[in-house]
Coordinates of C-alpha atoms in Angstrom, one line a residue:
Chain A
M1 CA -109.0 176.7 -53.8
S2 CA -108.7 173.0 -52.7
E3 CA -108.2 170.2 -54.6
Y4 CA -111.6 169.1 -55.5
Q5 CA -112.4 165.5 -53.1
P6 CA -114.8 163.7 -54.9
I7 CA -117.3 162.9 -53.2
H8 CA -118.0 159.5 -52.3
W9 CA -121.3 157.7 -52.8
S10 CA -121.4 154.4 -50.7
T11 CA -123.7 152.8 -53.2
S12 CA -124.5 152.7 -56.6
S13 CA -128.3 153.0 -55.9
Y14 CA -129.5 156.6 -55.3
T15 CA -131.0 155.9 -51.8
R16 CA -128.0 157.3 -50.1
V17 CA -126.7 161.1 -50.0
P18 CA -123.6 161.9 -48.6
Y19 CA -124.5 165.5 -46.5
A20 CA -121.1 166.7 -47.5
V21 CA -122.1 167.4 -51.1
Y22 CA -123.9 170.5 -50.0
Q23 CA -121.5 171.8 -48.0
H24 CA -118.3 172.1 -49.9
E25 CA -116.9 175.1 -51.8
D26 CA -115.1 172.6 -54.3
V27 CA -118.4 171.0 -54.8
L28 CA -120.4 174.1 -56.0
A29 CA -117.5 174.9 -58.6
Q30 CA -117.5 171.4 -59.6
E31 CA -121.5 171.7 -60.0
Q32 CA -120.6 175.2 -62.4
K33 CA -117.9 173.5 -64.8
K34 CA -120.4 170.4 -65.3
I35 CA -123.9 170.7 -64.3
Y36 CA -124.6 174.4 -65.3
E37 CA -121.7 174.8 -68.0
G38 CA -122.3 171.0 -68.8
N39 CA -125.0 169.5 -70.6
T40 CA -128.0 171.2 -69.8
W41 CA -130.5 174.2 -70.3
S42 CA -131.2 176.6 -67.7
Y43 CA -134.2 179.1 -68.0
L44 CA -133.4 182.6 -67.8
C45 CA -137.2 184.6 -68.7
L46 CA -140.2 184.5 -70.5
D47 CA -140.0 185.3 -74.1
S48 CA -142.6 187.4 -73.6
E49 CA -140.6 189.4 -71.6
I50 CA -137.9 190.7 -74.4
P51 CA -140.7 191.2 -76.8
E52 CA -139.1 193.6 -79.5
A53 CA -135.5 193.8 -80.9
G54 CA -133.0 195.5 -78.4
D55 CA -135.4 194.1 -75.7
F56 CA -132.8 192.3 -73.0
K57 CA -132.9 190.7 -69.7
T58 CA -129.9 189.7 -67.8
G59 CA -129.3 186.8 -65.5
H60 CA -127.6 184.1 -64.0
V61 CA -126.7 180.4 -65.4
G62 CA -125.5 179.0 -62.3
N63 CA -122.6 182.0 -60.8
A64 CA -122.3 183.0 -64.9
P65 CA -123.7 186.0 -65.2
V66 CA -125.8 186.3 -68.7
V67 CA -127.4 188.8 -71.5
V68 CA -130.3 187.4 -73.2
V69 CA -131.9 189.5 -76.0
R70 CA -133.7 190.0 -79.0
D71 CA -131.9 190.9 -82.4
D72 CA -133.5 192.7 -85.8
D73 CA -134.0 189.2 -86.9
G74 CA -136.2 188.5 -84.2
E75 CA -134.1 186.0 -83.2
I76 CA -132.7 185.6 -79.3
Y77 CA -129.2 186.0 -78.3
A78 CA -127.8 185.2 -74.9
F79 CA -123.5 185.7 -74.3
E80 CA -122.4 185.7 -71.0
N81 CA -122.0 189.4 -69.5
R82 CA -118.4 189.7 -69.3
C83 CA -116.0 191.8 -71.3
S84 CA -113.7 190.1 -73.0
H85 CA -111.5 193.0 -72.1
R86 CA -111.1 193.0 -68.5
G87 CA -113.7 190.5 -67.4
A88 CA -115.8 194.0 -66.1
L89 CA -120.3 193.4 -66.8
I90 CA -121.1 193.9 -70.3
C91 CA -124.9 195.1 -69.1
L92 CA -125.4 196.4 -65.5
D93 CA -129.3 196.4 -65.7
R94 CA -131.9 193.5 -64.9
A95 CA -134.2 194.4 -68.2
G96 CA -134.1 197.0 -70.7
K97 CA -133.6 198.0 -74.6
T98 CA -130.9 199.0 -76.6
R99 CA -129.2 199.4 -79.7
D100 CA -125.7 197.6 -78.6
F101 CA -124.0 197.3 -75.2
Q102 CA -121.3 199.3 -73.8
C103 CA -118.7 198.2 -71.2
V104 CA -118.6 201.1 -68.6
Y105 CA -115.0 200.6 -68.2
H106 CA -113.3 201.0 -71.0
A107 CA -116.5 201.7 -73.6
W108 CA -116.0 198.5 -76.0
T109 CA -118.9 197.6 -77.4
Y110 CA -120.7 194.5 -78.7
D111 CA -123.9 194.3 -80.5
R112 CA -126.7 192.2 -79.8
Q113 CA -125.1 188.9 -80.7
G114 CA -122.5 189.2 -78.3
N115 CA -119.5 189.9 -81.4
L116 CA -117.1 192.6 -80.0
K117 CA -117.8 195.4 -82.3
G118 CA -115.9 198.5 -80.8
V119 CA -112.5 198.7 -79.0
A120 CA -112.3 203.0 -78.1
F121 CA -108.8 204.7 -79.1
E122 CA -108.0 200.9 -80.8
A123 CA -105.9 203.1 -83.4
G124 CA -104.6 205.2 -80.9
L125 CA -105.2 209.0 -80.5
N126 CA -102.7 211.4 -82.4
G127 CA -101.2 208.9 -83.6
A128 CA -99.9 207.2 -80.8
G129 CA -101.3 204.2 -78.6
G130 CA -103.8 201.9 -79.4
M131 CA -104.2 198.1 -80.2
P132 CA -101.8 196.3 -81.7
E133 CA -102.5 196.0 -85.7
N134 CA -102.5 192.1 -85.8
F135 CA -105.6 192.5 -82.8
C136 CA -108.6 191.0 -84.3
K137 CA -112.2 192.0 -82.6
E138 CA -113.2 189.0 -84.4
D139 CA -111.5 186.6 -81.7
H140 CA -112.9 188.2 -78.5
S141 CA -116.3 188.0 -77.8
P142 CA -117.4 187.2 -74.4
R143 CA -118.5 183.1 -74.4
K144 CA -122.0 182.6 -76.1
L145 CA -124.5 180.3 -75.4
R146 CA -127.1 178.4 -77.4
V147 CA -130.7 179.3 -76.9
A148 CA -134.0 177.1 -77.1
V149 CA -137.6 178.6 -76.7
F150 CA -140.3 176.3 -76.1
C151 CA -143.7 177.6 -75.2
G152 CA -142.4 180.8 -74.5
L153 CA -139.7 179.3 -71.8
V154 CA -136.6 180.9 -72.6
F155 CA -133.6 178.1 -72.4
V156 CA -129.7 178.6 -73.1
S157 CA -126.7 176.1 -72.6
F158 CA -122.9 177.2 -72.2
S159 CA -123.1 173.3 -74.2
D160 CA -122.9 172.7 -77.8
E161 CA -123.5 168.8 -77.3
V162 CA -126.7 169.0 -75.3
D163 CA -130.1 167.7 -76.7
A164 CA -132.3 170.2 -78.2
I165 CA -134.8 171.3 -76.4
E166 CA -137.8 169.1 -76.7
D167 CA -135.3 165.8 -76.2
Y168 CA -133.6 167.2 -73.4
L169 CA -137.2 167.0 -71.7
G170 CA -138.8 164.9 -72.9
P171 CA -142.6 163.8 -74.5
E172 CA -144.1 163.7 -71.0
I173 CA -142.3 167.3 -69.8
C174 CA -142.9 168.6 -72.9
A175 CA -146.5 167.7 -73.0
R176 CA -147.2 168.2 -69.2
I177 CA -145.1 172.4 -69.9
E178 CA -147.5 172.7 -73.1
R179 CA -150.5 172.1 -71.2
V180 CA -149.8 175.0 -69.0
L181 CA -148.2 177.3 -71.0
H182 CA -151.0 176.7 -74.1
K183 CA -151.7 180.3 -74.4
P184 CA -150.0 183.4 -74.2
V185 CA -149.1 184.5 -70.7
E186 CA -148.8 188.0 -68.8
V187 CA -145.9 188.5 -65.8
I188 CA -148.3 189.4 -62.7
G189 CA -145.4 189.7 -60.5
R190 CA -141.7 189.0 -59.5
F191 CA -140.4 188.6 -56.2
T192 CA -136.9 186.6 -54.8
Q193 CA -136.6 184.8 -52.0
V194 CA -133.5 184.1 -50.6
L195 CA -133.1 180.5 -48.9
P196 CA -130.4 179.3 -46.5
N197 CA -129.2 176.5 -47.9
N198 CA -127.5 174.8 -50.9
W199 CA -129.6 174.6 -54.0
K200 CA -129.7 171.2 -54.2
L201 CA -132.2 171.1 -50.9
Y202 CA -134.7 173.5 -52.6
F203 CA -134.5 171.2 -56.1
E204 CA -134.7 168.1 -53.9
N205 CA -137.5 169.2 -52.1
V206 CA -139.6 170.5 -55.3
K207 CA -139.7 167.1 -56.0
D208 CA -140.6 165.5 -52.9
S209 CA -144.3 164.6 -53.3
Y210 CA -144.1 162.7 -49.8
H211 CA -143.5 166.2 -48.1
A212 CA -146.4 167.8 -49.2
S213 CA -148.8 166.7 -47.2
L214 CA -147.0 166.1 -44.0
L215 CA -145.5 169.9 -43.9
H216 CA -147.9 171.7 -45.5
L217 CA -151.0 171.5 -43.2
F218 CA -152.7 174.2 -45.7
F219 CA -152.5 172.0 -48.0
T220 CA -153.9 169.5 -46.2
T221 CA -156.8 170.8 -43.8
F222 CA -158.7 172.0 -47.0
K223 CA -158.2 168.8 -49.4
L224 CA -155.8 171.0 -52.0
N225 CA -153.7 168.1 -52.0
R226 CA -153.3 164.5 -50.1
L227 CA -151.4 161.7 -51.1
S228 CA -155.3 160.3 -50.5
Q229 CA -156.3 162.1 -53.8
R230 CA -155.3 160.6 -57.1
G231 CA -151.9 161.6 -58.5
A232 CA -149.2 160.4 -59.7
V233 CA -145.2 160.9 -60.2
I234 CA -143.7 161.9 -63.5
V235 CA -140.2 161.3 -63.6
S236 CA -137.8 161.7 -67.0
E237 CA -136.2 159.1 -68.6
S238 CA -132.7 161.1 -67.4
G239 CA -134.0 161.8 -63.6
G240 CA -133.4 165.1 -63.4
H241 CA -137.2 166.4 -64.6
H242 CA -140.4 165.5 -62.9
V243 CA -143.9 166.0 -62.6
S244 CA -145.9 165.6 -59.6
Y245 CA -149.5 166.2 -59.6
S246 CA -152.9 165.7 -58.3
M247 CA -156.8 165.6 -59.2
V248 CA -159.0 166.2 -56.2
D249 CA -161.9 163.3 -56.4
A250 CA -164.2 161.2 -54.3
P251 CA -163.0 161.3 -50.7
D252 CA -161.4 157.9 -50.5
Q253 CA -162.2 157.6 -46.8
A254 CA -160.0 154.4 -46.2
A255 CA -156.7 156.4 -47.1
G256 CA -157.7 159.9 -45.8
N257 CA -158.2 157.9 -42.1
Q258 CA -154.6 156.8 -42.1
Y259 CA -153.7 160.5 -41.3
Q260 CA -155.7 160.0 -37.8
D261 CA -155.0 156.8 -37.1
Q262 CA -151.1 157.3 -37.7
G263 CA -151.9 160.5 -35.9
L264 CA -150.3 163.1 -37.8
R265 CA -150.4 166.8 -37.7
S266 CA -151.3 167.6 -41.1
D267 CA -155.1 166.3 -39.9
Q268 CA -156.3 168.7 -37.4
D269 CA -159.8 169.0 -37.9
G270 CA -161.4 172.3 -37.0
Y271 CA -159.4 174.9 -38.9
R272 CA -162.0 176.8 -41.4
L273 CA -160.9 179.9 -43.4
A274 CA -163.1 183.0 -42.5
D275 CA -163.0 184.0 -46.4
P276 CA -163.2 180.6 -48.5
S277 CA -163.4 182.1 -51.6
L278 CA -159.2 182.1 -51.2
L279 CA -159.7 178.3 -52.5
Q280 CA -162.7 178.8 -54.7
G281 CA -161.3 179.4 -58.1
F282 CA -162.7 178.4 -61.5
K283 CA -162.1 175.4 -64.2
E284 CA -159.7 176.3 -66.9
F285 CA -158.2 172.5 -67.0
E286 CA -160.4 170.2 -68.9
D287 CA -158.0 167.2 -67.6
G288 CA -159.3 167.9 -63.6
I289 CA -155.8 168.5 -62.5
T290 CA -155.5 171.1 -59.3
L291 CA -151.9 170.9 -58.7
Q292 CA -149.1 170.6 -61.4
I293 CA -146.1 171.0 -60.0
L294 CA -142.8 170.7 -62.7
S295 CA -138.9 170.5 -62.7
V296 CA -136.4 171.0 -65.4
F297 CA -133.0 170.1 -64.4
P298 CA -131.2 172.2 -62.7
G299 CA -133.1 174.8 -61.8
F300 CA -136.3 175.2 -63.7
V301 CA -140.1 174.8 -62.1
L302 CA -143.3 175.4 -63.5
Q303 CA -145.9 175.1 -60.6
Q304 CA -150.1 175.0 -61.0
I305 CA -151.9 175.3 -58.0
Q306 CA -155.7 175.6 -58.9
N307 CA -155.5 178.9 -60.8
C308 CA -152.3 179.9 -59.1
L309 CA -149.2 179.9 -62.0
A310 CA -146.1 180.7 -61.6
I311 CA -142.1 180.0 -62.3
R312 CA -139.7 179.2 -60.3
Q313 CA -135.6 179.9 -61.0
V314 CA -133.3 178.0 -58.4
L315 CA -130.0 179.7 -58.6
P316 CA -127.2 179.3 -56.1
Q317 CA -125.6 182.4 -54.0
G318 CA -122.8 180.2 -52.2
V319 CA -122.8 176.4 -50.8
T320 CA -125.2 177.8 -48.1
S321 CA -127.4 180.5 -50.1
T322 CA -130.0 180.2 -53.0
D323 CA -132.3 182.2 -54.5
L324 CA -135.5 181.5 -56.1
H325 CA -136.5 183.7 -58.0
W326 CA -140.5 184.0 -57.9
T327 CA -142.6 184.9 -61.3
Y328 CA -146.1 184.9 -61.2
L329 CA -148.6 184.8 -64.1
G330 CA -151.5 185.0 -65.4
Y331 CA -152.8 184.1 -68.8
A332 CA -152.8 187.3 -71.6
S333 CA -156.7 186.6 -71.8
D334 CA -157.4 186.6 -68.2
T335 CA -160.9 188.2 -67.7
P336 CA -160.4 190.6 -64.9
A337 CA -162.5 188.7 -62.3
Q338 CA -159.8 185.7 -63.5
R339 CA -157.3 187.6 -62.6
E340 CA -158.4 188.5 -59.7
V341 CA -158.5 185.0 -58.3
R342 CA -155.2 184.4 -59.7
L343 CA -154.0 187.5 -57.1
K344 CA -156.2 185.7 -54.1
Q345 CA -154.7 182.0 -54.6
A346 CA -151.1 183.7 -54.9
N347 CA -151.4 184.6 -51.1
L348 CA -151.0 180.2 -51.4
I349 CA -147.2 181.0 -53.1
G350 CA -143.8 182.6 -52.4
P351 CA -142.2 184.0 -49.4
A352 CA -145.4 185.0 -47.6
G353 CA -147.4 181.9 -49.3
F354 CA -150.2 179.7 -46.9
V355 CA -148.4 176.1 -48.5
S356 CA -144.9 177.4 -49.3
M357 CA -143.5 179.4 -47.2
E358 CA -142.0 176.5 -45.6
D359 CA -140.2 175.0 -47.9
G360 CA -138.1 178.4 -47.5
A361 CA -137.1 177.9 -43.8
V362 CA -137.4 173.5 -44.3
G363 CA -133.8 173.2 -46.5
G364 CA -132.3 175.7 -43.7
F365 CA -133.1 172.8 -41.0
V366 CA -131.5 170.8 -42.9
Q367 CA -128.3 172.1 -43.8
R368 CA -128.3 173.6 -40.3
G369 CA -128.6 169.8 -39.4
I370 CA -126.3 168.2 -41.0
A371 CA -123.4 170.6 -39.8
A372 CA -121.4 168.3 -38.1
A373 CA -122.2 165.1 -40.2
G374 CA -120.6 165.3 -43.4
D375 CA -119.5 162.2 -43.3
L376 CA -122.6 160.5 -43.0
E377 CA -126.0 159.8 -45.2
A378 CA -129.2 161.1 -45.9
V379 CA -131.7 158.1 -47.0
I380 CA -133.6 158.8 -49.8
E381 CA -135.3 154.7 -49.9
M382 CA -138.7 155.8 -49.9
G383 CA -141.1 153.8 -53.1
G384 CA -137.4 151.7 -52.7
E385 CA -134.9 152.3 -55.8
S386 CA -136.7 153.0 -58.3
T387 CA -135.9 156.1 -60.6
S388 CA -139.3 156.1 -63.0
S389 CA -142.6 157.4 -62.9
S390 CA -145.0 156.1 -60.3
P391 CA -148.8 156.5 -59.5
S392 CA -148.2 156.7 -55.7
R393 CA -146.7 160.0 -54.6
V394 CA -145.9 158.2 -51.3
T395 CA -141.9 157.9 -52.9
E396 CA -138.8 159.2 -53.7
A397 CA -138.7 158.6 -56.8
S398 CA -137.9 162.1 -58.3
V399 CA -135.4 162.6 -55.8
R400 CA -133.7 159.6 -56.6
G401 CA -133.9 160.6 -60.9
F402 CA -132.4 164.1 -59.7
W403 CA -129.3 162.4 -57.7
K404 CA -129.1 159.9 -60.7
A405 CA -128.9 162.9 -62.9
Y406 CA -126.3 164.6 -60.9
R407 CA -124.2 162.0 -60.8
Q408 CA -124.0 161.0 -64.2
L409 CA -122.8 164.8 -65.0
M410 CA -120.6 165.5 -62.3
Q411 CA -119.1 162.0 -63.2
A412 CA -118.6 162.7 -66.5
Chain B
M1 CA -166.0 215.9 -33.8
S2 CA -162.0 215.1 -32.9
T3 CA -160.1 217.1 -30.9
L4 CA -157.2 215.8 -32.5
S5 CA -155.4 216.8 -35.3
L6 CA -155.3 214.8 -38.3
R7 CA -151.7 214.2 -38.4
E8 CA -152.0 213.1 -34.5
R9 CA -154.9 210.5 -35.2
I10 CA -152.2 209.6 -37.8
A11 CA -149.7 209.1 -35.5
D12 CA -151.7 207.2 -32.7
F13 CA -152.9 204.8 -35.6
H14 CA -149.4 203.3 -36.5
A15 CA -148.1 203.5 -33.0
A16 CA -151.0 201.1 -32.4
Y17 CA -150.7 199.2 -35.3
I18 CA -147.1 198.5 -35.1
R19 CA -147.6 197.6 -31.7
C20 CA -149.9 195.0 -32.2
I21 CA -147.8 193.4 -34.3
D22 CA -144.3 193.9 -32.4
Q23 CA -145.8 192.7 -29.4
N24 CA -147.9 189.3 -31.1
A25 CA -151.3 190.6 -30.2
L26 CA -151.8 189.6 -34.4
E27 CA -155.5 188.6 -33.2
Q28 CA -156.7 192.3 -32.8
W29 CA -154.4 193.3 -36.4
P30 CA -157.2 192.9 -38.6
E31 CA -159.2 195.2 -36.6
F32 CA -156.8 198.4 -38.0
F33 CA -158.5 198.0 -41.2
E34 CA -162.0 198.5 -42.5
E35 CA -164.5 195.5 -43.5
Q36 CA -163.9 196.6 -46.7
C37 CA -160.1 196.6 -47.0
H38 CA -157.5 196.2 -49.4
Y39 CA -154.0 195.2 -48.0
T40 CA -151.2 193.8 -50.0
V41 CA -147.3 193.2 -49.3
T42 CA -145.6 193.9 -52.7
T43 CA -141.9 195.2 -54.1
A44 CA -141.4 199.1 -55.3
E45 CA -140.3 197.2 -58.4
N46 CA -143.6 195.6 -58.8
D47 CA -145.5 198.3 -57.4
R48 CA -143.4 200.6 -60.3
A49 CA -144.1 198.2 -63.1
G50 CA -147.6 197.8 -62.4
L51 CA -147.6 194.3 -61.8
A52 CA -150.4 193.5 -59.1
A53 CA -149.5 190.5 -57.9
G54 CA -148.4 190.7 -53.9
L55 CA -146.8 188.6 -51.5
M56 CA -149.6 188.5 -49.2
W57 CA -152.6 190.1 -51.1
A58 CA -156.0 190.6 -49.2
N59 CA -159.3 192.1 -50.3
N60 CA -161.5 192.3 -47.3
R61 CA -160.9 191.9 -43.5
N62 CA -161.7 187.9 -43.6
M63 CA -158.7 187.5 -45.5
L64 CA -156.6 189.0 -42.5
H65 CA -158.1 187.0 -40.2
D66 CA -157.4 184.2 -42.1
R67 CA -153.8 185.0 -42.1
V68 CA -153.4 185.2 -38.1
S69 CA -155.3 181.7 -38.4
A70 CA -152.8 180.4 -40.9
L71 CA -150.2 181.3 -38.9
R72 CA -151.5 180.4 -35.8
H73 CA -152.1 176.7 -36.7
A74 CA -151.0 176.2 -39.7
N75 CA -147.8 177.5 -41.1
I76 CA -144.9 176.2 -39.5
Y77 CA -141.8 178.8 -38.7
E78 CA -139.6 179.6 -36.1
R79 CA -140.5 181.6 -33.4
Q80 CA -139.6 185.4 -34.5
S81 CA -140.9 189.1 -33.7
Y82 CA -140.7 192.2 -35.1
R83 CA -139.8 195.4 -34.3
H84 CA -141.4 198.2 -37.0
I85 CA -139.5 201.8 -36.3
L86 CA -141.7 204.7 -38.3
G87 CA -140.6 207.1 -40.2
L88 CA -142.6 210.6 -40.2
P89 CA -145.7 210.3 -42.5
F90 CA -146.5 212.1 -45.5
I91 CA -149.7 213.3 -46.2
T92 CA -150.5 213.1 -50.2
G93 CA -153.7 213.9 -50.5
T94 CA -157.2 214.6 -49.0
T95 CA -161.1 214.8 -49.1
P96 CA -163.7 215.1 -47.1
E97 CA -164.2 211.8 -47.1
Q98 CA -160.5 210.1 -46.9
V99 CA -157.0 211.3 -46.3
E100 CA -153.9 209.6 -48.1
V101 CA -150.8 209.1 -46.3
E102 CA -147.2 207.7 -46.9
T103 CA -145.2 206.5 -44.1
P104 CA -141.5 204.8 -44.4
F105 CA -140.8 201.7 -42.5
M106 CA -137.9 199.3 -41.1
V107 CA -138.6 196.4 -39.5
V108 CA -135.7 194.3 -37.6
R109 CA -136.6 190.8 -37.2
I110 CA -135.4 189.2 -34.1
M111 CA -135.4 185.3 -33.9
H112 CA -136.1 182.6 -31.5
D113 CA -131.7 182.3 -30.8
G114 CA -131.8 186.5 -30.7
K115 CA -130.4 186.3 -34.2
T116 CA -131.1 190.3 -35.3
D117 CA -131.4 191.3 -38.4
L118 CA -132.9 194.3 -40.9
F119 CA -135.4 192.3 -42.9
V120 CA -137.3 195.2 -44.6
C121 CA -137.5 198.7 -45.1
G122 CA -140.3 200.5 -47.6
I123 CA -143.5 202.7 -47.0
Y124 CA -147.0 202.1 -45.9
R125 CA -149.4 203.4 -48.5
D126 CA -152.3 203.9 -47.2
V127 CA -155.9 205.5 -47.3
F128 CA -158.2 206.2 -44.3
L129 CA -161.4 206.9 -44.1
L130 CA -162.4 210.1 -41.8
N131 CA -165.2 209.0 -40.1
H132 CA -166.2 210.8 -36.7
S133 CA -164.6 208.5 -34.7
D134 CA -160.6 209.3 -33.5
I135 CA -160.0 206.1 -34.2
L136 CA -159.1 205.5 -37.8
K137 CA -158.7 202.6 -39.4
L138 CA -157.6 201.7 -42.9
K139 CA -159.7 201.4 -46.6
R140 CA -156.5 200.6 -47.9
R141 CA -152.8 200.0 -47.0
S142 CA -150.1 199.2 -49.6
V143 CA -147.0 197.6 -47.7
I144 CA -144.3 198.5 -50.6
C145 CA -141.3 197.0 -49.5
D146 CA -137.7 198.3 -51.2
S147 CA -136.3 195.3 -51.8
N148 CA -137.4 192.5 -53.8
R149 CA -135.3 190.4 -52.0
I150 CA -137.2 188.5 -48.7
D151 CA -135.2 186.5 -46.7
T152 CA -136.4 183.0 -45.8
L153 CA -139.9 183.4 -45.2
L154 CA -142.0 186.5 -44.7
A155 CA -144.9 185.2 -41.7
V156 CA -146.1 187.8 -39.8
P157 CA -147.5 190.9 -41.9
L158 CA -145.9 194.0 -42.0

């Protein structure tokens, strides 16, 4: 691999982003070290997906394969899914239940805390071969990760220095996660969307409250979300996490007219649902918030769109490919009628979602658009230079916040 | 009473259904379903695990009409078309009222620039009501994709 060429940032504000940052292998390699294995927490799974001793899931922190598993003490442990012998994957399954883990290659075994416990033929056979006497299994375990569970979300980190999860998130983000995950959830479906773009383009898109009512016509037409609705953007102190939310209230005619006055595509008027029950949910949040999109740096998203709840995990698969893992949720306490509403509203989200399918493609439009523009920059100036919370969603403060957190880690 | 065998009626149905989608006559697509119907697109993994959510999920024909009008009037996606190739239908159950059928499919997606890829494969798990017409209609179609990975987006129905 070529020598890492640091990306040149033309300004100390976060209003310009060089397109080269989406284009290079060496940037991705640095991101693995400084972001994914740096002072960050990565979402891995739900606590409830591994409820019993021995239950495990495998996943990734950036491109690092990881096992998360519950041991007999009830605690969750995480370790790199890499045999300390030759580096093969220790666990090939995506989920399951096990007493211990055994690498298929030479049958080295690991306990549920990732400790090397057995080396096949360690003492040789018939007095010949075997490992040297001074080989110490305790010194040869795959890298272990810290584990933190917050509101049933399992986060892991390679870093010994990263803040405790509550401090990492900050009080406002914690409160907004608790608002959704205040009672036990159940997984109702899992899908993976393969995005033809760099991971950052998707994560920026999540944070970009400016585009929502302009790109996603479905939302706007049915008054699910338009910028003239009441709402706000919260950006964490680090810049890396955000919440955008809105609530439907009395129509603001003056603001609504701005869509018409500017001739914006989002305000086509003639479109009506043959089955309006799609948008007729039930009230389950006392605060009246009908839409909350929350992101945690570097790759976690929690969404509430009406009664439609989901987690999205953003994982790079190369410079120009990103896996977006969707986990659709209901509450364990759902009545059959409530569950049906969630299934119906799930048409809004995912790879075929009425309000999310465009997000699967728009990052690719950027990736293709910038192909010859690595020396040029994106303009991220809506709402000025601020990276702080805003009562207006006509701002890119949370996108700039992402770059603030990103640059801090990458320049460390 | 129909002069066609059940197998012939199923084959005719499948041929007409995929022709409708592949020719971009999506406005006619809901007419392959009963008014009270179920249509879901999910994955084999969700199906095995009994997870009910779908990539698309409809419990009546009006929701299928809404799918089409959203594609025509609301959603933004690059121009693309499908080529469905179906395998042989396997009848998994019959009663006097209905027939249950599983049929494997492959869908090739052709983008406007000519890029042509295998997009999805899987099975249709269908329930047809048997009435006195030669024309079958779907009471239920579960589109069960073999892979859980969908490239970019799933706009046009399967």
